[in-house]
Amino acid sequence: MVLNFQKDVSLLPYNTFGIDVKSKKFVSVRSTDELKAVLNQNQEKRLLVLGGGSNLLLTKDFEGLTLRIENRGIQIVHEEQRSAKVKVAAGENWHYFVMWCLDNDLGGIENLALIPGSVGAAPIQNIGAYGVELSQVFESCEAMSIETGELKIFNTEECEFGYRNSIFKNSLKKQYIITSVQFNLSKAPHQTNTSYKELSEKFDGKSPSIQSIAQAVVDIRSAKLPDPGQIGNSGSFFKNPVIPSRQFTKLQQQYPEIPHYPDQEGKIKIPAAWLIDCLGYKGYRVNDAGVHQKQALVLVNYGNASGAEIQKIAYEIRDKILENFAINLEFEVNII
Ligand code: EPU
């Protein structure tokens, strides 16, 4: 097996924020065997595992090994009358997999069309959009222990999914690398989810095909989220905060129009975009770093921003939100 370890590699092509920093060492892996061999041979203490590079902000050169997961393969592994289990290699592009499902008339992830990133990264933050979360169609994932190189299967319960959260961001952080994911998808006739406001308005009580839902989601996202191919970004930079209902009641007295959604255990979720917008940050720009003009939750790189410049805006927004609303915004994006 030939492993192509490279030195001083620019990570510019590998992160959607379009930040140009170098990694001391770099290697791509195309199979679990290659991954195991890399982990075996690696001498670097610091390891950066990259999928699509769509959820990270690089702020300086990385003094370690960057490992890019590039295994491929989509396979139906089990079929029943109404459902199919599909196993997907971690290195597959998420949106490509959504399109594959539409071509094969398999339902469940059509609301998650156009989310950047790889399939292997999807469970880590339990990606979600337009009323659907990955955890709802997740069957299991296979992951390799960084320490021992052993493979382990995690079922839904073991992943401890939450809002943009899983065990891989908490107690097992930096301990496992996801190598494949199995999904439990539906066969036609599909039960679709149009609960999200923009979808229910569009489909108005009708039951659309999974293909029409995906198209609607693509249209909505394209209208307000910047295309990383044109303007560097990592999607939502912040998580939507969830606050106790007592705190919310006070806030609502001050801001009667504040949008809100009930969350778990009587708590209330508030769109961070609304809070940021309220402080006038939409369209804010310092040099090439800024806040997207159409969605206040998204930080952007107009060209030559450094990671540090974007990070500075993120901290500034977080501080101002704390000062004005007494709400602690958490970053959804990983700052490296
Ligand atoms: N809003 C503003 N200003 C803005 C944008 C939105 O006030 O600039 C308000 C809107 O009026 C709306 C509310 O915020 O009432 C919610 O906005 P939107 O429906 O666009 O959703 P979001 O809460 O901003 C979340 C996810 C997105 C996901 C959408 C759709 C998080 C952190 N973000 O955004 O996920 O696509 O819902 O389901 O949960 C991502 O994670 O990268 C991402 C894009």
Coordinates of C-alpha atoms and ligand atoms in Angstrom, one line a residue:
M1 CA 0.0 0.0 0.0
V2 CA 1.4 3.4 -1.0
L3 CA 0.5 6.2 1.2
N4 CA 1.2 9.7 -0.2
F5 CA 2.2 11.8 2.8
Q6 CA 2.8 15.3 1.6
K7 CA 4.5 18.2 3.3
D8 CA 3.5 21.9 3.7
V9 CA 0.2 21.5 1.8
S10 CA -2.1 24.5 1.3
L11 CA -5.5 23.7 2.7
L12 CA -7.2 26.2 0.4
P13 CA -8.9 23.7 -1.8
Y14 CA -10.1 21.7 1.2
N15 CA -12.2 24.2 3.2
T16 CA -15.3 26.0 2.0
F17 CA -14.4 29.2 3.8
G18 CA -11.6 29.5 1.3
I19 CA -8.9 30.1 3.9
D20 CA -5.3 29.7 2.7
V21 CA -3.3 28.1 5.5
K22 CA -0.8 25.3 5.3
S23 CA -0.7 21.9 7.0
K24 CA 2.7 20.6 8.0
K25 CA 1.7 17.1 6.7
F26 CA -1.2 16.0 4.6
V27 CA -2.6 12.6 3.4
S28 CA -5.7 11.4 1.6
V29 CA -7.2 8.0 2.3
R30 CA -9.5 6.0 0.0
S31 CA -10.3 3.0 2.2
T32 CA -10.5 1.9 5.8
D33 CA -7.3 -0.2 5.2
E34 CA -5.5 3.0 4.1
L35 CA -6.9 4.9 7.1
K36 CA -5.7 2.2 9.5
A37 CA -2.2 2.3 7.9
V38 CA -2.0 6.1 8.2
L39 CA -3.0 6.0 11.9
N40 CA -0.4 3.3 12.4
Q41 CA 2.4 5.2 10.8
N42 CA 1.5 8.7 12.0
Q43 CA 4.0 10.4 14.3
E44 CA 2.2 13.7 14.6
K45 CA 0.4 14.4 17.9
R46 CA -2.0 16.8 16.2
L47 CA -4.5 15.4 13.8
L48 CA -7.1 17.2 11.7
V49 CA -9.7 15.0 10.0
L50 CA -11.3 16.6 7.0
G51 CA -14.4 15.5 5.1
G52 CA -15.9 18.2 2.9
G53 CA -14.2 20.9 5.0
S54 CA -17.5 22.7 5.2
N55 CA -17.8 23.2 8.9
L56 CA -14.5 24.6 10.0
L57 CA -12.6 27.9 10.2
L58 CA -8.9 27.6 9.9
T59 CA -7.2 30.5 11.7
K60 CA -3.5 29.6 11.3
D61 CA -1.1 27.0 9.8
F62 CA -1.8 23.6 11.1
E63 CA 1.3 22.0 12.8
G64 CA 0.2 18.4 12.4
L65 CA -1.2 15.8 10.0
T66 CA -4.3 16.7 8.0
L67 CA -6.1 13.5 7.0
R68 CA -8.7 13.8 4.2
I69 CA -11.3 11.0 4.0
E70 CA -11.9 10.1 0.4
N71 CA -13.5 6.6 0.4
R72 CA -16.4 6.2 -2.0
G73 CA -19.4 3.9 -2.4
I74 CA -23.2 3.8 -2.0
Q75 CA -24.8 0.4 -1.6
I76 CA -28.3 -0.9 -0.8
V77 CA -27.6 -3.5 1.8
H78 CA -31.1 -4.6 2.8
E79 CA -34.5 -4.1 1.3
E80 CA -38.0 -4.6 2.6
Q81 CA -41.3 -3.8 1.0
R82 CA -41.5 -0.2 2.3
S83 CA -37.9 0.6 3.2
A84 CA -34.3 0.1 2.3
K85 CA -31.1 0.3 4.2
V86 CA -28.3 2.1 2.4
K87 CA -24.6 2.0 3.4
V88 CA -22.6 5.1 2.2
A89 CA -18.8 5.6 2.5
A90 CA -17.9 8.6 4.6
G91 CA -16.0 10.3 1.8
E92 CA -19.1 10.6 -0.4
N93 CA -20.4 14.1 -0.9
W94 CA -23.6 14.7 1.0
H95 CA -25.6 16.4 -1.7
Y96 CA -24.5 13.8 -4.3
F97 CA -26.0 11.2 -2.0
V98 CA -29.3 13.1 -1.7
M99 CA -29.4 13.2 -5.5
W100 CA -28.7 9.4 -5.6
C101 CA -31.6 8.8 -3.3
L102 CA -33.9 10.9 -5.6
D103 CA -32.8 8.9 -8.6
N104 CA -33.5 5.7 -6.8
D105 CA -36.8 7.0 -5.4
L106 CA -35.7 6.6 -1.8
G107 CA -37.2 9.1 0.7
G108 CA -36.1 10.6 4.0
I109 CA -33.3 13.1 3.2
E110 CA -34.9 15.2 0.4
N111 CA -35.2 18.1 2.9
L112 CA -31.5 18.0 3.4
A113 CA -30.6 18.8 -0.2
L114 CA -27.7 21.1 -0.9
I115 CA -26.1 20.9 2.6
P116 CA -22.4 21.1 1.9
G117 CA -20.0 18.5 3.3
S118 CA -19.4 14.8 3.3
V119 CA -21.6 11.9 4.5
G120 CA -19.1 11.0 7.2
A121 CA -19.3 14.4 8.8
A122 CA -23.2 14.4 8.8
P123 CA -23.7 12.4 12.0
I124 CA -21.0 14.4 13.9
Q125 CA -23.2 17.5 14.1
N126 CA -26.5 15.7 13.3
I127 CA -27.1 17.9 10.2
G128 CA -30.6 19.3 9.9
A129 CA -32.7 21.6 7.8
Y130 CA -36.3 22.3 6.8
G131 CA -37.9 20.1 9.5
V132 CA -35.7 17.1 9.1
E133 CA -32.6 15.9 11.1
L134 CA -30.2 13.2 10.1
S135 CA -31.0 11.3 13.3
Q136 CA -34.5 10.5 11.9
V137 CA -33.1 8.4 9.0
F138 CA -29.9 7.2 10.7
E139 CA -29.5 3.5 11.2
S140 CA -25.8 3.2 12.3
C141 CA -22.3 4.3 11.5
E142 CA -19.0 2.6 11.4
A143 CA -16.0 4.4 12.9
M144 CA -12.4 3.7 13.5
S145 CA -10.7 4.3 16.8
I146 CA -7.8 6.7 16.3
E147 CA -6.0 5.1 19.2
T148 CA -6.3 1.4 18.3
G149 CA -7.4 1.4 14.6
E150 CA -10.3 -0.9 15.5
L151 CA -13.7 -0.4 13.8
K152 CA -16.9 -0.1 15.9
I153 CA -20.5 0.2 14.9
F154 CA -22.6 2.9 16.7
N155 CA -26.4 2.7 16.6
T156 CA -28.7 5.8 16.9
E157 CA -28.9 5.6 20.7
E158 CA -25.1 5.3 21.1
C159 CA -24.6 8.4 19.0
E160 CA -26.5 10.5 21.5
F161 CA -27.9 12.9 18.9
G162 CA -29.1 16.3 19.9
Y163 CA -29.6 19.6 18.0
R164 CA -26.4 19.9 15.9
N165 CA -24.8 17.6 18.4
S166 CA -23.7 14.0 19.0
I167 CA -21.3 11.9 21.1
F168 CA -18.6 12.6 18.5
K169 CA -18.6 16.3 19.5
N170 CA -18.6 15.4 23.2
S171 CA -17.2 12.4 25.1
L172 CA -15.8 10.8 22.0
K173 CA -14.4 14.0 20.5
K174 CA -11.2 13.3 18.6
Q175 CA -11.4 9.6 19.4
Y176 CA -13.1 8.1 16.3
I177 CA -13.1 8.7 12.6
I178 CA -16.4 7.8 10.9
T179 CA -15.8 5.5 7.9
S180 CA -19.4 4.8 6.7
V181 CA -23.0 5.6 7.5
Q182 CA -26.1 3.4 7.1
F183 CA -29.4 5.0 6.5
N184 CA -32.9 3.7 6.8
L185 CA -34.9 5.2 3.9
S186 CA -38.4 4.8 2.6
K187 CA -39.7 3.5 -0.6
A188 CA -42.7 5.0 -2.5
P189 CA -45.3 6.0 -1.6
H190 CA -43.4 8.5 0.5
Q191 CA -44.5 10.3 3.6
T192 CA -43.0 13.7 3.2
N193 CA -42.3 16.5 5.7
T194 CA -43.5 19.9 4.7
S195 CA -43.9 21.2 8.3
Y196 CA -41.3 24.0 7.9
K197 CA -43.0 27.3 7.2
E198 CA -41.4 28.0 3.8
L199 CA -42.3 24.5 2.6
S200 CA -45.9 24.4 4.0
E201 CA -46.5 27.8 2.3
K202 CA -45.2 26.5 -1.0
F203 CA -47.0 23.2 -1.0
D204 CA -50.1 24.4 0.8
G205 CA -51.6 21.1 2.0
K206 CA -50.6 19.1 -1.1
S207 CA -48.3 16.1 -0.7
P208 CA -45.4 16.7 -3.1
S209 CA -43.0 14.1 -4.4
I210 CA -39.6 13.8 -2.7
Q211 CA -38.1 15.3 -5.9
S212 CA -40.3 18.4 -5.7
I213 CA -39.3 18.9 -2.0
A214 CA -35.6 18.6 -2.8
Q215 CA -36.1 21.2 -5.6
A216 CA -37.9 23.5 -3.3
V217 CA -35.2 23.2 -0.7
V218 CA -32.5 23.9 -3.3
D219 CA -34.4 27.0 -4.4
I220 CA -34.9 28.3 -0.9
R221 CA -31.3 27.7 0.1
S222 CA -29.9 29.1 -3.1
A223 CA -32.0 32.3 -2.6
K224 CA -30.6 33.1 0.8
L225 CA -27.4 31.1 1.5
P226 CA -24.2 32.0 -0.3
D227 CA -22.7 29.3 -2.7
P228 CA -19.4 28.3 -1.1
G229 CA -18.1 28.0 -4.7
Q230 CA -18.5 31.8 -5.1
I231 CA -18.3 33.3 -1.6
G232 CA -16.4 31.4 1.1
N233 CA -18.6 30.3 4.0
S234 CA -19.4 27.4 6.3
G235 CA -23.2 27.7 6.5
S236 CA -24.6 28.7 9.8
F237 CA -21.7 29.9 11.9
F238 CA -23.7 30.0 15.2
K239 CA -26.2 27.6 16.7
N240 CA -29.7 28.8 17.5
P241 CA -29.7 29.4 21.2
V242 CA -32.1 27.5 23.4
I243 CA -33.2 29.4 26.6
P244 CA -35.3 28.8 29.6
S245 CA -38.9 29.9 29.2
R246 CA -38.7 32.5 32.0
Q247 CA -35.8 34.2 30.3
F248 CA -37.8 34.1 27.0
T249 CA -40.9 35.7 28.6
K250 CA -38.8 38.7 29.7
L251 CA -37.2 39.0 26.3
Q252 CA -40.5 38.9 24.6
Q253 CA -41.8 41.8 26.7
Q254 CA -39.0 43.8 25.3
Y255 CA -39.2 42.4 21.8
P256 CA -42.8 41.3 21.1
E257 CA -42.0 40.3 17.5
I258 CA -39.2 37.9 18.4
P259 CA -39.5 34.6 16.5
H260 CA -39.4 31.5 18.7
Y261 CA -40.0 27.8 18.6
P262 CA -40.7 25.4 21.5
D263 CA -37.8 23.1 22.2
Q264 CA -37.2 20.2 24.5
E265 CA -38.3 20.3 28.2
G266 CA -40.2 23.5 28.0
K267 CA -37.3 25.5 26.7
I268 CA -37.5 28.0 23.8
K269 CA -35.3 28.1 20.7
I270 CA -34.6 31.5 19.2
P271 CA -33.1 32.1 15.7
A272 CA -29.6 33.5 16.3
A273 CA -30.1 35.2 12.9
W274 CA -32.8 37.3 14.3
L275 CA -30.7 38.4 17.3
I276 CA -27.8 39.2 15.0
D277 CA -30.0 41.0 12.5
C278 CA -31.5 43.0 15.4
L279 CA -28.1 44.5 16.2
G280 CA -27.7 45.5 12.6
Y281 CA -24.9 43.1 11.7
K282 CA -26.5 41.8 8.4
G283 CA -24.2 42.8 5.6
Y284 CA -21.5 44.0 8.1
R285 CA -18.0 43.8 6.5
V286 CA -14.4 44.4 7.6
N287 CA -12.0 44.1 4.7
D288 CA -13.0 40.7 3.1
A289 CA -14.6 39.2 6.2
G290 CA -18.3 39.8 6.8
V291 CA -21.8 38.7 7.7
H292 CA -23.9 37.6 4.7
Q293 CA -26.3 40.1 3.3
K294 CA -29.3 37.7 3.1
Q295 CA -28.7 35.5 6.2
A296 CA -27.2 37.0 9.4
L297 CA -26.2 33.5 10.7
V298 CA -23.7 33.0 7.9
L299 CA -20.2 34.6 8.0
V300 CA -18.5 35.0 4.7
N301 CA -15.1 35.4 3.1
Y302 CA -15.4 37.8 0.1
G303 CA -12.0 36.7 -1.2
N304 CA -8.9 37.2 0.9
A305 CA -10.1 37.3 4.5
S306 CA -7.9 35.4 6.9
G307 CA -9.4 33.0 9.4
A308 CA -8.4 35.3 12.2
E309 CA -10.4 38.2 10.6
I310 CA -13.5 36.0 10.4
Q311 CA -13.0 34.8 13.9
K312 CA -12.8 38.4 15.1
I313 CA -16.2 39.1 13.7
A314 CA -17.6 35.9 15.3
Y315 CA -16.3 36.9 18.7
E316 CA -17.5 40.5 18.3
I317 CA -21.0 39.2 17.5
R318 CA -21.0 36.7 20.4
D319 CA -20.0 39.5 22.8
K320 CA -22.6 41.9 21.6
I321 CA -25.4 39.3 21.8
L322 CA -24.4 38.5 25.4
E323 CA -24.3 42.2 26.2
N324 CA -27.6 43.0 24.7
F325 CA -29.7 39.9 25.2
A326 CA -27.8 38.0 28.0
I327 CA -27.7 35.0 25.6
N328 CA -24.6 33.0 25.1
L329 CA -24.2 32.1 21.4
E330 CA -22.4 28.9 20.6
F331 CA -20.4 28.4 17.4
E332 CA -21.6 25.7 15.1
V333 CA -18.4 25.8 13.1
N334 CA -15.2 24.3 14.5
I335 CA -12.5 26.9 14.9
I336 CA -9.0 25.4 14.4
Ligands
EPU1 N1 -34.0 35.6 10.4 C1 -33.7 37.0 10.6 N2 -32.6 37.5 9.9 C2 -31.9 36.8 9.0 C3 -32.3 35.4 8.8 C4 -33.3 34.9 9.5 O1 -34.3 37.6 11.4 O2 -30.9 37.3 8.5 C5 -35.2 35.1 11.1 C6 -36.3 34.7 10.1 O3 -37.2 35.7 10.1 C7 -36.8 33.4 10.7 C8 -35.8 32.9 11.6 O4 -34.7 33.8 11.7 O5 -37.9 33.8 11.5 C9 -35.3 31.5 11.1 O6 -34.6 31.7 9.9 P1 -34.3 30.4 8.9 O7 -35.6 29.7 8.6 O8 -33.5 30.9 7.7 O9 -33.5 29.4 9.7 P2 -32.3 29.6 10.7 O10 -32.8 29.3 12.1 O11 -31.6 30.9 10.5 C10 -31.7 27.0 10.6 C11 -30.4 26.2 10.4 C12 -30.0 26.2 9.0 C13 -31.1 25.5 8.2 C14 -32.4 26.4 8.4 C15 -33.6 25.7 7.7 C16 -29.2 26.4 12.5 C17 -28.0 27.0 13.2 N3 -29.3 26.8 11.2 O12 -31.3 28.4 10.2 O13 -28.9 25.3 8.9 O14 -30.8 25.5 6.8 O15 -32.7 26.5 9.8 O16 -34.0 24.6 8.5 O17 -29.9 25.6 13.1 C18 -26.5 25.2 8.8 O18 -26.6 24.5 9.8 O19 -25.4 25.5 8.2 C19 -27.7 25.7 8.2 C20 -27.7 26.5 7.2

